[in-house]
Amino acid sequence: MEAVQAVRGMNDILPEQVGWWQGIEAAARKVLENFGYREMRTPVAEKLELFARGIGESTDIVEKEMYAFEDRNGDWLALRPEATASIVRAYVQHGLHGDSSYHKFYQIGPMFRHERPQKGRYRQFHQIDAEVFGLDGPMIDAEMMHMVSLLMERIGISGVSLNINTLGCPKCRQVYREVLKKFLSDKGDGFCEDCMRRRETNPLRVFDCKVKSCAQLLESAPQLIDHLCEDCRAHFEAVRDHLEKLGTPYAVNPRIVRGLDYYMRTTFEVITDRLGAQSAIGGGGRYDGLVRDLGGPDVAAVGFAMGLERLVLLLEQEKTKPVRSPLCFFASLGDQARASAFLLSQKLRERGVETEIDYEGRSLKSQMRRADKSGAKYVLILGEDELARREVQLRDMLTKTQRILPLDTILETLETIEAEKFNP
Ligand code: HAM
């Protein structure tokens, strides 16, 4: 019978790869919690309307990439393509704004976008996402980017760059829209069909276009950064000043417009040249109007998300794979010894000692092969003779030396070894 395959673009993360994931997630949690972010977990499906209103009807994500479906009640739902809109919804729905002037949340989990899969781009992918509500000053923008740089360092990724830009506020955007519209219509009909449409509906989105000829035409396009109002210019200058004082390296890149409509003022991306076409490892920015537009209070907001798959791909290029091995493998010979080894193994595990055992009564040779493959540091060997003498052999797999221990003290002995592993 033919075996069922996973959905294209949705990947299994197998035990041999999961070490990367656990390492990144642990580093992210540590850094985020140090900066005062608290975890929130929202559902993977939301009402379709949330993303249409939140991300923008004329963005690629909403227009082309959404996993939208009608459920059995006739409600239109979507698998979340990102976490920001969901976190805003939860913040508003649970009235979380009431109990403090500002809030910091984070979420780690799967997102879904129906894009064409390639290296670094999948249909189910995972994000580390962080959001702050209630702070409109430039300090938090800079702190967030500084935190992202620290996070990359803690994860163990080097050679990435932080690109920053500002998209101004609705006031300067209004002016810029007209300037850009004029530029686009002066360029004539050389743009692709999508861009011709965007020219009318949402001109800023032309910068998302992946068609080469459009990108060429846009090279000489006017830039928003040259059309900022006084307040937005001052905000951006202050963000840059904070970054410099924090010692966080960055480059201003006026081309960073982001693929989502909610941004204003600061935007940023962490990019690499080591992942081919998928150069963005993470991105984010300020989105002050969104909470209000989704029915909440008029509070400022800023956030970012990083793609876990892309972080893993980078780590694989730089580091050796983390492997998880038990501290000890319990080998036994004979039915009675196996029964004792079985019981003692459970006791070791209860005491926090990672232990593997033989369940099947295999030959000692085959058990030793398995122990070797598992990477266990110690092998306990219990035969019927040892059992009769209430003894057990402890083999150090690294030094290949063996000693005999009283069976009744092995729990304590291994517990001490396990503790020394953490406090050598
Ligand atoms: P985004 O730039 O759309 O922003 O996604 C953030 C990151 O998610 C990307 O830089 C990339 O690493 C990863 N990513 C996106 N799509 C895929 C994909 N198809 N396959 C693999 N990885 C992918 C956001 O999602 C915003 N919500 C970020 C944000 C939070 N802004 C404010 N708060």
CSV table of C-alpha atoms and ligand atoms in Angstrom, one decimal:
chain,number,residue,atom,x,y,z
A,1,MET,CA,0.0,0.0,0.0
A,2,GLU,CA,1.2,3.5,-0.8
A,3,ALA,CA,2.3,5.4,2.3
A,4,VAL,CA,0.8,8.8,3.0
A,5,GLN,CA,3.2,11.7,2.7
A,6,ALA,CA,3.3,15.0,4.6
A,7,VAL,CA,1.8,18.1,3.0
A,8,ARG,CA,4.2,19.9,0.7
A,9,GLY,CA,6.1,22.7,2.5
A,10,MET,CA,5.2,21.3,5.9
A,11,ASN,CA,8.1,19.5,7.5
A,12,ASP,CA,8.7,17.0,10.2
A,13,ILE,CA,11.3,17.9,12.7
A,14,LEU,CA,13.0,14.6,13.5
A,15,PRO,CA,14.7,13.7,16.8
A,16,GLU,CA,18.1,14.1,15.2
A,17,GLN,CA,17.3,17.8,14.3
A,18,VAL,CA,15.3,18.7,17.3
A,19,GLY,CA,18.4,19.6,19.4
A,20,TRP,CA,18.8,22.7,17.2
A,21,TRP,CA,15.3,23.7,17.9
A,22,GLN,CA,15.4,23.1,21.6
A,23,GLY,CA,18.7,25.1,21.9
A,24,ILE,CA,17.3,28.1,20.0
A,25,GLU,CA,14.0,28.1,21.9
A,26,ALA,CA,15.7,27.9,25.2
A,27,ALA,CA,18.0,30.8,24.3
A,28,ALA,CA,15.1,32.8,23.1
A,29,ARG,CA,13.0,32.2,26.2
A,30,LYS,CA,15.9,33.2,28.4
A,31,VAL,CA,16.7,36.4,26.6
A,32,LEU,CA,13.0,37.4,26.1
A,33,GLU,CA,12.2,36.8,29.8
A,34,ASN,CA,15.3,38.8,30.9
A,35,PHE,CA,13.9,41.7,28.9
A,36,GLY,CA,10.5,41.4,30.7
A,37,TYR,CA,8.5,39.6,28.0
A,38,ARG,CA,5.9,37.1,29.1
A,39,GLU,CA,4.8,34.1,27.1
A,40,MET,CA,1.3,34.0,25.5
A,41,ARG,CA,-0.1,31.1,23.5
A,42,THR,CA,-2.9,31.9,21.0
A,43,PRO,CA,-4.7,29.4,18.8
A,44,VAL,CA,-3.4,28.5,15.3
A,45,ALA,CA,-6.7,29.3,13.7
A,46,GLU,CA,-8.5,32.7,14.0
A,47,LYS,CA,-11.4,34.4,12.2
A,48,LEU,CA,-10.3,35.3,8.7
A,49,GLU,CA,-11.4,38.8,9.3
A,50,LEU,CA,-8.7,39.3,11.9
A,51,PHE,CA,-5.9,38.9,9.4
A,52,ALA,CA,-7.6,40.8,6.6
A,53,ARG,CA,-8.1,43.8,8.9
A,54,GLY,CA,-4.8,43.3,10.7
A,55,ILE,CA,-2.3,42.6,8.0
A,56,GLY,CA,-4.1,44.4,5.1
A,57,GLU,CA,-6.3,43.2,2.3
A,58,SER,CA,-3.9,44.1,-0.4
A,59,THR,CA,-0.8,42.5,1.0
A,60,ASP,CA,0.6,39.3,-0.6
A,61,ILE,CA,0.0,37.4,2.7
A,62,VAL,CA,-3.7,38.1,2.7
A,63,GLU,CA,-4.3,38.1,-1.0
A,64,LYS,CA,-2.3,35.1,-2.1
A,65,GLU,CA,-0.9,33.1,0.9
A,66,MET,CA,-3.6,32.6,3.4
A,67,TYR,CA,-4.8,29.1,4.4
A,68,ALA,CA,-8.4,30.2,4.6
A,69,PHE,CA,-11.4,27.8,4.9
A,70,GLU,CA,-15.0,27.7,5.8
A,71,ASP,CA,-15.6,25.4,8.8
A,72,ARG,CA,-18.7,23.2,9.4
A,73,ASN,CA,-20.7,26.1,10.9
A,74,GLY,CA,-20.0,28.3,7.8
A,75,ASP,CA,-17.6,30.5,9.6
A,76,TRP,CA,-14.6,31.7,7.7
A,77,LEU,CA,-11.3,30.9,9.5
A,78,ALA,CA,-7.7,31.1,8.6
A,79,LEU,CA,-4.5,29.4,9.9
A,80,ARG,CA,-2.4,32.2,11.3
A,81,PRO,CA,0.2,33.6,8.9
A,82,GLU,CA,1.9,35.5,11.7
A,83,ALA,CA,1.4,36.1,15.4
A,84,THR,CA,1.0,39.9,15.7
A,85,ALA,CA,-2.7,40.1,14.9
A,86,SER,CA,-3.5,37.2,17.2
A,87,ILE,CA,-1.6,38.7,20.1
A,88,VAL,CA,-3.3,42.1,19.6
A,89,ARG,CA,-6.7,40.3,19.5
A,90,ALA,CA,-5.9,38.5,22.8
A,91,TYR,CA,-4.6,41.7,24.4
A,92,VAL,CA,-7.8,43.5,23.5
A,93,GLN,CA,-10.2,40.6,24.1
A,94,HIS,CA,-8.9,40.0,27.7
A,95,GLY,CA,-8.6,43.7,28.5
A,96,LEU,CA,-4.9,43.2,29.4
A,97,HIS,CA,-4.2,46.9,28.8
A,98,GLY,CA,-6.0,47.9,31.9
A,99,ASP,CA,-3.6,46.7,34.6
A,100,SER,CA,-0.4,48.5,33.6
A,101,SER,CA,0.8,51.2,31.3
A,102,TYR,CA,2.8,48.9,29.1
A,103,HIS,CA,3.0,45.2,28.3
A,104,LYS,CA,5.5,42.8,26.7
A,105,PHE,CA,4.5,39.5,25.3
A,106,TYR,CA,6.1,36.7,23.3
A,107,GLN,CA,5.0,33.6,21.5
A,108,ILE,CA,6.8,30.7,19.8
A,109,GLY,CA,4.9,28.5,17.4
A,110,PRO,CA,3.9,27.5,13.9
A,111,MET,CA,2.6,29.9,11.3
A,112,PHE,CA,1.1,29.1,7.9
A,113,ARG,CA,1.6,30.8,4.5
A,114,HIS,CA,0.8,29.2,1.1
A,115,GLU,CA,4.1,30.3,-0.6
A,116,ARG,CA,6.1,28.3,-3.1
A,117,PRO,CA,8.3,26.2,-1.0
A,118,GLN,CA,12.1,26.4,-1.4
A,119,LYS,CA,15.1,26.4,1.0
A,120,GLY,CA,14.2,28.6,3.9
A,121,ARG,CA,10.6,29.1,2.8
A,122,TYR,CA,7.9,26.7,3.9
A,123,ARG,CA,4.1,26.6,4.2
A,124,GLN,CA,4.3,25.7,7.8
A,125,PHE,CA,7.1,27.5,9.5
A,126,HIS,CA,7.9,28.6,13.1
A,127,GLN,CA,8.3,32.1,14.5
A,128,ILE,CA,9.7,33.5,17.7
A,129,ASP,CA,7.5,36.6,18.0
A,130,ALA,CA,7.7,39.5,20.5
A,131,GLU,CA,5.3,42.4,21.0
A,132,VAL,CA,5.2,45.5,23.2
A,133,PHE,CA,2.1,47.6,23.8
A,134,GLY,CA,1.8,51.0,25.3
A,135,LEU,CA,5.2,52.6,24.6
A,136,ASP,CA,5.5,55.3,21.9
A,137,GLY,CA,9.0,56.7,22.6
A,138,PRO,CA,12.1,55.7,20.6
A,139,MET,CA,13.8,53.9,23.5
A,140,ILE,CA,11.8,50.7,23.1
A,141,ASP,CA,12.4,50.5,19.4
A,142,ALA,CA,16.2,50.6,20.0
A,143,GLU,CA,15.9,48.2,23.0
A,144,MET,CA,14.1,45.7,20.8
A,145,MET,CA,16.7,45.7,18.1
A,146,HIS,CA,19.5,45.5,20.7
A,147,MET,CA,17.7,42.5,22.2
A,148,VAL,CA,17.4,40.9,18.7
A,149,SER,CA,21.2,41.3,18.2
A,150,LEU,CA,21.8,39.8,21.7
A,151,LEU,CA,19.5,36.9,20.9
A,152,MET,CA,21.4,36.1,17.7
A,153,GLU,CA,24.6,36.1,19.7
A,154,ARG,CA,23.2,33.8,22.4
A,155,ILE,CA,21.8,31.4,19.8
A,156,GLY,CA,25.3,31.4,18.3
A,157,ILE,CA,24.7,33.0,14.9
A,158,SER,CA,27.3,35.5,13.6
A,159,GLY,CA,27.7,37.4,10.4
A,160,VAL,CA,24.1,38.8,10.2
A,161,SER,CA,23.2,42.5,9.8
A,162,LEU,CA,20.6,44.7,11.2
A,163,ASN,CA,18.9,46.9,8.6
A,164,ILE,CA,16.7,49.7,9.7
A,165,ASN,CA,14.3,52.2,8.1
A,166,THR,CA,11.4,54.4,8.9
A,167,LEU,CA,8.0,54.4,7.2
A,168,GLY,CA,6.8,57.7,8.7
A,169,CYS,CA,3.3,58.2,10.1
A,170,PRO,CA,0.0,58.5,8.2
A,171,LYS,CA,0.7,62.2,7.7
A,172,CYS,CA,4.0,61.8,5.9
A,173,ARG,CA,2.8,58.7,4.2
A,174,GLN,CA,0.0,60.6,2.6
A,175,VAL,CA,2.5,63.1,1.1
A,176,TYR,CA,4.8,60.2,0.0
A,177,ARG,CA,2.0,58.2,-1.5
A,178,GLU,CA,1.2,61.0,-4.0
A,179,VAL,CA,4.9,61.4,-4.9
A,180,LEU,CA,5.3,57.6,-5.4
A,181,LYS,CA,2.1,57.4,-7.4
A,182,LYS,CA,3.3,60.1,-9.7
A,183,PHE,CA,6.7,58.3,-10.1
A,184,LEU,CA,4.9,55.1,-10.9
A,185,SER,CA,2.6,56.6,-13.5
A,186,ASP,CA,5.5,58.5,-15.1
A,187,LYS,CA,7.2,55.2,-15.6
A,188,GLY,CA,4.4,54.0,-17.8
A,189,ASP,CA,3.1,50.4,-18.3
A,190,GLY,CA,6.4,48.6,-17.8
A,191,PHE,CA,5.2,47.1,-14.4
A,192,CYS,CA,3.7,43.6,-13.9
A,193,GLU,CA,-0.1,43.2,-13.6
A,194,ASP,CA,0.1,43.1,-9.8
A,195,CYS,CA,2.1,46.3,-9.6
A,196,MET,CA,-0.2,48.1,-12.0
A,197,ARG,CA,-3.0,47.2,-9.6
A,198,ARG,CA,-1.0,48.1,-6.5
A,199,ARG,CA,-0.2,51.5,-8.1
A,200,GLU,CA,-3.9,52.4,-7.6
A,201,THR,CA,-4.8,50.5,-4.4
A,202,ASN,CA,-1.7,50.5,-2.2
A,203,PRO,CA,1.3,52.0,-4.0
A,204,LEU,CA,3.8,51.2,-1.2
A,205,ARG,CA,3.3,47.5,-1.8
A,206,VAL,CA,5.0,47.7,-5.2
A,207,PHE,CA,8.3,47.3,-3.3
A,208,ASP,CA,7.3,43.8,-2.3
A,209,CYS,CA,7.3,42.7,-6.0
A,210,LYS,CA,9.7,39.9,-6.8
A,211,VAL,CA,9.6,40.5,-10.6
A,212,LYS,CA,13.0,41.6,-11.8
A,213,SER,CA,11.9,44.2,-14.3
A,214,CYS,CA,9.7,45.9,-11.6
A,215,ALA,CA,12.7,46.0,-9.2
A,216,GLN,CA,14.8,47.6,-11.9
A,217,LEU,CA,12.1,50.2,-12.6
A,218,LEU,CA,11.9,50.9,-8.9
A,219,GLU,CA,15.6,51.5,-8.4
A,220,SER,CA,15.2,55.2,-8.9
A,221,ALA,CA,11.9,55.5,-7.0
A,222,PRO,CA,11.6,58.3,-4.4
A,223,GLN,CA,12.1,57.1,-0.9
A,224,LEU,CA,9.9,57.7,2.1
A,225,ILE,CA,12.8,58.5,4.3
A,226,ASP,CA,13.2,61.8,2.3
A,227,HIS,CA,9.6,62.8,3.0
A,228,LEU,CA,9.3,62.5,6.8
A,229,CYS,CA,7.4,65.0,8.9
A,230,GLU,CA,9.4,66.6,11.8
A,231,ASP,CA,8.1,64.3,14.5
A,232,CYS,CA,8.9,61.1,12.5
A,233,ARG,CA,12.4,62.5,11.7
A,234,ALA,CA,13.1,63.2,15.3
A,235,HIS,CA,11.8,59.7,16.4
A,236,PHE,CA,14.1,58.1,13.9
A,237,GLU,CA,17.1,60.2,14.9
A,238,ALA,CA,16.5,59.2,18.5
A,239,VAL,CA,16.3,55.5,17.7
A,240,ARG,CA,19.6,55.7,15.9
A,241,ASP,CA,21.2,57.6,18.7
A,242,HIS,CA,20.0,55.0,21.2
A,243,LEU,CA,21.4,52.2,19.0
A,244,GLU,CA,24.7,53.9,18.8
A,245,LYS,CA,24.9,54.3,22.6
A,246,LEU,CA,23.9,50.7,23.0
A,247,GLY,CA,26.7,49.7,20.6
A,248,THR,CA,24.3,47.8,18.3
A,249,PRO,CA,25.7,47.9,14.8
A,250,TYR,CA,23.1,48.7,12.1
A,251,ALA,CA,22.7,50.1,8.6
A,252,VAL,CA,20.0,52.4,7.3
A,253,ASN,CA,18.3,50.7,4.4
A,254,PRO,CA,15.5,52.8,2.9
A,255,ARG,CA,14.2,49.8,0.9
A,256,ILE,CA,12.8,48.0,4.0
A,257,VAL,CA,9.1,48.5,3.6
A,258,ARG,CA,8.0,45.1,5.1
A,259,GLY,CA,5.3,43.0,3.6
A,260,LEU,CA,2.5,43.9,6.1
A,261,ASP,CA,0.4,47.1,6.1
A,262,TYR,CA,0.4,47.8,9.8
A,263,TYR,CA,3.9,49.4,10.1
A,264,MET,CA,4.7,53.0,10.7
A,265,ARG,CA,7.9,54.7,11.7
A,266,THR,CA,10.7,52.3,12.7
A,267,THR,CA,11.0,49.1,10.7
A,268,PHE,CA,13.9,46.6,10.7
A,269,GLU,CA,15.1,43.4,9.3
A,270,VAL,CA,17.9,41.0,10.3
A,271,ILE,CA,19.5,39.7,7.1
A,272,THR,CA,22.1,37.3,6.0
A,273,ASP,CA,23.7,36.5,2.6
A,274,ARG,CA,24.0,32.8,3.5
A,275,LEU,CA,20.5,31.6,2.8
A,276,GLY,CA,20.2,32.3,-0.9
A,277,ALA,CA,17.0,34.1,-1.8
A,278,GLN,CA,15.6,34.0,1.7
A,279,SER,CA,17.8,36.7,3.2
A,280,ALA,CA,15.5,37.8,6.0
A,281,ILE,CA,16.0,35.9,9.3
A,282,GLY,CA,13.7,38.3,11.2
A,283,GLY,CA,11.9,41.5,10.9
A,284,GLY,CA,9.6,43.9,12.7
A,285,GLY,CA,8.8,47.5,13.6
A,286,ARG,CA,6.4,49.9,15.1
A,287,TYR,CA,2.6,49.6,14.4
A,288,ASP,CA,0.9,52.3,16.5
A,289,GLY,CA,-2.5,52.3,14.9
A,290,LEU,CA,-3.2,48.6,14.8
A,291,VAL,CA,-4.5,48.0,18.3
A,292,ARG,CA,-7.1,50.8,17.8
A,293,ASP,CA,-8.0,49.5,14.3
A,294,LEU,CA,-8.7,46.0,15.8
A,295,GLY,CA,-11.1,47.5,18.3
A,296,GLY,CA,-8.8,48.1,21.2
A,297,PRO,CA,-7.5,51.3,23.0
A,298,ASP,CA,-5.3,53.7,21.1
A,299,VAL,CA,-1.9,52.4,22.3
A,300,ALA,CA,1.4,52.4,20.6
A,301,ALA,CA,3.0,49.0,19.6
A,302,VAL,CA,6.2,47.6,18.4
A,303,GLY,CA,7.3,44.0,17.7
A,304,PHE,CA,9.3,41.6,15.7
A,305,ALA,CA,9.4,37.9,14.6
A,306,MET,CA,12.2,35.6,13.6
A,307,GLY,CA,11.9,32.4,11.5
A,308,LEU,CA,13.1,29.3,13.4
A,309,GLU,CA,13.8,27.3,10.3
A,310,ARG,CA,16.1,30.0,9.0
A,311,LEU,CA,17.9,30.1,12.3
A,312,VAL,CA,18.4,26.3,12.2
A,313,LEU,CA,19.7,26.5,8.6
A,314,LEU,CA,22.3,29.1,9.7
A,315,LEU,CA,23.3,27.1,12.8
A,316,GLU,CA,23.8,24.0,10.7
A,317,GLN,CA,26.3,25.9,8.6
A,318,GLU,CA,28.3,27.0,11.7
A,319,LYS,CA,28.1,24.4,14.4
A,320,THR,CA,28.2,20.7,15.0
A,321,LYS,CA,24.9,19.1,15.7
A,322,PRO,CA,23.9,19.0,19.3
A,323,VAL,CA,23.2,15.4,20.3
A,324,ARG,CA,21.3,14.1,23.2
A,325,SER,CA,22.7,11.1,24.9
A,326,PRO,CA,21.7,9.3,28.1
A,327,LEU,CA,24.1,9.3,31.0
A,328,CYS,CA,23.9,5.6,31.4
A,329,PHE,CA,22.9,2.4,29.6
A,330,PHE,CA,21.9,-0.5,31.7
A,331,ALA,CA,23.0,-3.8,30.1
A,332,SER,CA,22.0,-7.1,31.6
A,333,LEU,CA,22.4,-10.8,31.0
A,334,GLY,CA,19.8,-13.4,32.0
A,335,ASP,CA,16.2,-13.0,32.8
A,336,GLN,CA,16.6,-12.3,36.5
A,337,ALA,CA,19.3,-9.7,36.0
A,338,ARG,CA,17.2,-8.1,33.3
A,339,ALA,CA,14.2,-7.8,35.7
A,340,SER,CA,16.4,-6.2,38.3
A,341,ALA,CA,18.0,-3.9,35.7
A,342,PHE,CA,14.5,-2.9,34.6
A,343,LEU,CA,13.4,-1.9,38.1
A,344,LEU,CA,16.7,-0.1,38.9
A,345,SER,CA,16.5,1.8,35.7
A,346,GLN,CA,13.1,3.3,36.7
A,347,LYS,CA,14.6,4.3,40.0
A,348,LEU,CA,17.5,6.0,38.2
A,349,ARG,CA,15.1,7.9,36.0
A,350,GLU,CA,13.0,8.9,39.0
A,351,ARG,CA,16.2,10.5,40.4
A,352,GLY,CA,16.8,12.4,37.2
A,353,VAL,CA,19.5,10.2,35.7
A,354,GLU,CA,18.9,9.7,31.9
A,355,THR,CA,19.0,5.9,31.5
A,356,GLU,CA,18.5,3.5,28.6
A,357,ILE,CA,18.0,-0.2,29.0
A,358,ASP,CA,17.8,-3.5,27.1
A,359,TYR,CA,14.2,-4.7,27.0
A,360,GLU,CA,14.6,-7.7,24.7
A,361,GLY,CA,17.3,-9.9,26.3
A,362,ARG,CA,19.8,-9.4,23.5
A,363,SER,CA,23.4,-10.6,23.6
A,364,LEU,CA,25.9,-8.5,25.6
A,365,LYS,CA,27.7,-7.7,22.4
A,366,SER,CA,24.5,-6.3,20.8
A,367,GLN,CA,23.7,-4.3,24.0
A,368,MET,CA,27.2,-2.8,24.0
A,369,ARG,CA,26.7,-1.8,20.4
A,370,ARG,CA,23.5,-0.1,21.2
A,371,ALA,CA,25.0,1.6,24.3
A,372,ASP,CA,27.9,2.9,22.1
A,373,LYS,CA,25.5,4.2,19.5
A,374,SER,CA,23.3,6.0,22.1
A,375,GLY,CA,26.4,8.0,23.2
A,376,ALA,CA,25.9,6.9,26.9
A,377,LYS,CA,28.8,7.9,29.1
A,378,TYR,CA,28.5,4.9,31.4
A,379,VAL,CA,27.3,1.4,30.9
A,380,LEU,CA,26.1,-0.7,33.9
A,381,ILE,CA,26.5,-4.4,33.4
A,382,LEU,CA,24.5,-6.8,35.5
A,383,GLY,CA,24.9,-10.6,35.0
A,384,GLU,CA,23.4,-13.4,37.0
A,385,ASP,CA,26.7,-13.8,38.9
A,386,GLU,CA,26.9,-10.1,39.8
A,387,LEU,CA,23.3,-10.2,40.9
A,388,ALA,CA,24.0,-13.1,43.2
A,389,ARG,CA,26.9,-11.1,44.7
A,390,ARG,CA,24.8,-7.9,44.8
A,391,GLU,CA,27.4,-6.2,42.6
A,392,VAL,CA,27.4,-4.4,39.3
A,393,GLN,CA,30.1,-3.4,36.8
A,394,LEU,CA,30.3,0.3,35.8
A,395,ARG,CA,32.1,0.9,32.5
A,396,ASP,CA,33.3,4.4,31.6
A,397,MET,CA,32.8,4.5,27.9
A,398,LEU,CA,35.3,7.3,27.4
A,399,THR,CA,38.3,5.9,29.3
A,400,LYS,CA,37.2,2.3,28.6
A,401,THR,CA,37.8,1.4,32.3
A,402,GLN,CA,35.6,-0.7,34.4
A,403,ARG,CA,35.0,-0.9,38.2
A,404,ILE,CA,32.8,-3.0,40.4
A,405,LEU,CA,30.3,-1.3,42.7
A,406,PRO,CA,27.9,-2.6,45.3
A,407,LEU,CA,24.5,-2.9,43.6
A,408,ASP,CA,22.8,-1.1,46.6
A,409,THR,CA,24.8,2.1,46.1
A,410,ILE,CA,24.6,2.6,42.3
A,411,LEU,CA,21.6,4.9,42.6
A,412,GLU,CA,23.6,7.3,44.8
A,413,THR,CA,26.8,6.9,42.7
A,414,LEU,CA,25.1,7.7,39.4
A,415,GLU,CA,23.1,10.5,41.0
A,416,THR,CA,26.4,12.1,42.1
A,417,ILE,CA,27.9,11.7,38.6
A,418,GLU,CA,24.8,13.3,37.1
A,419,ALA,CA,25.0,16.2,39.6
A,420,GLU,CA,28.8,16.6,38.8
A,421,LYS,CA,27.8,16.9,35.1
A,422,PHE,CA,26.1,20.2,36.0
A,423,ASN,CA,28.6,21.5,38.6
A,424,PRO,CA,32.0,20.1,37.4
B,1,HAM,P1,7.6,38.7,8.6
B,1,HAM,O1,8.7,39.4,8.0
B,1,HAM,O2,6.5,38.4,7.6
B,1,HAM,O3,7.1,39.4,9.8
B,1,HAM,O4,8.1,37.3,9.2
B,1,HAM,C1,9.2,37.2,10.1
B,1,HAM,C2,10.1,36.1,9.8
B,1,HAM,O5,9.4,34.9,9.7
B,1,HAM,C3,10.9,36.2,8.5
B,1,HAM,O6,12.0,37.1,8.6
B,1,HAM,C4,11.3,34.8,8.2
B,1,HAM,O7,12.4,34.5,9.0
B,1,HAM,C5,10.1,34.0,8.8
B,1,HAM,N1,9.2,33.6,7.7
B,1,HAM,C6,8.2,34.3,7.1
B,1,HAM,N2,7.7,33.5,6.2
B,1,HAM,C7,8.3,32.4,6.1
B,1,HAM,C8,8.2,31.1,5.4
B,1,HAM,N3,7.2,31.0,4.4
B,1,HAM,N4,9.0,30.1,5.6
B,1,HAM,C9,10.0,30.2,6.6
B,1,HAM,N5,10.1,31.3,7.3
B,1,HAM,C10,9.3,32.4,7.1
B,1,HAM,C11,6.0,39.1,10.6
B,1,HAM,O8,5.5,38.0,10.5
B,1,HAM,C12,5.6,40.1,11.6
B,1,HAM,N6,4.4,39.6,12.3
B,1,HAM,C13,6.7,40.5,12.5
B,1,HAM,C14,6.3,41.5,13.6
B,1,HAM,C15,5.9,41.2,14.8
B,1,HAM,N7,6.1,42.8,13.4
B,1,HAM,C16,5.6,43.3,14.5
B,1,HAM,N8,5.5,42.4,15.4
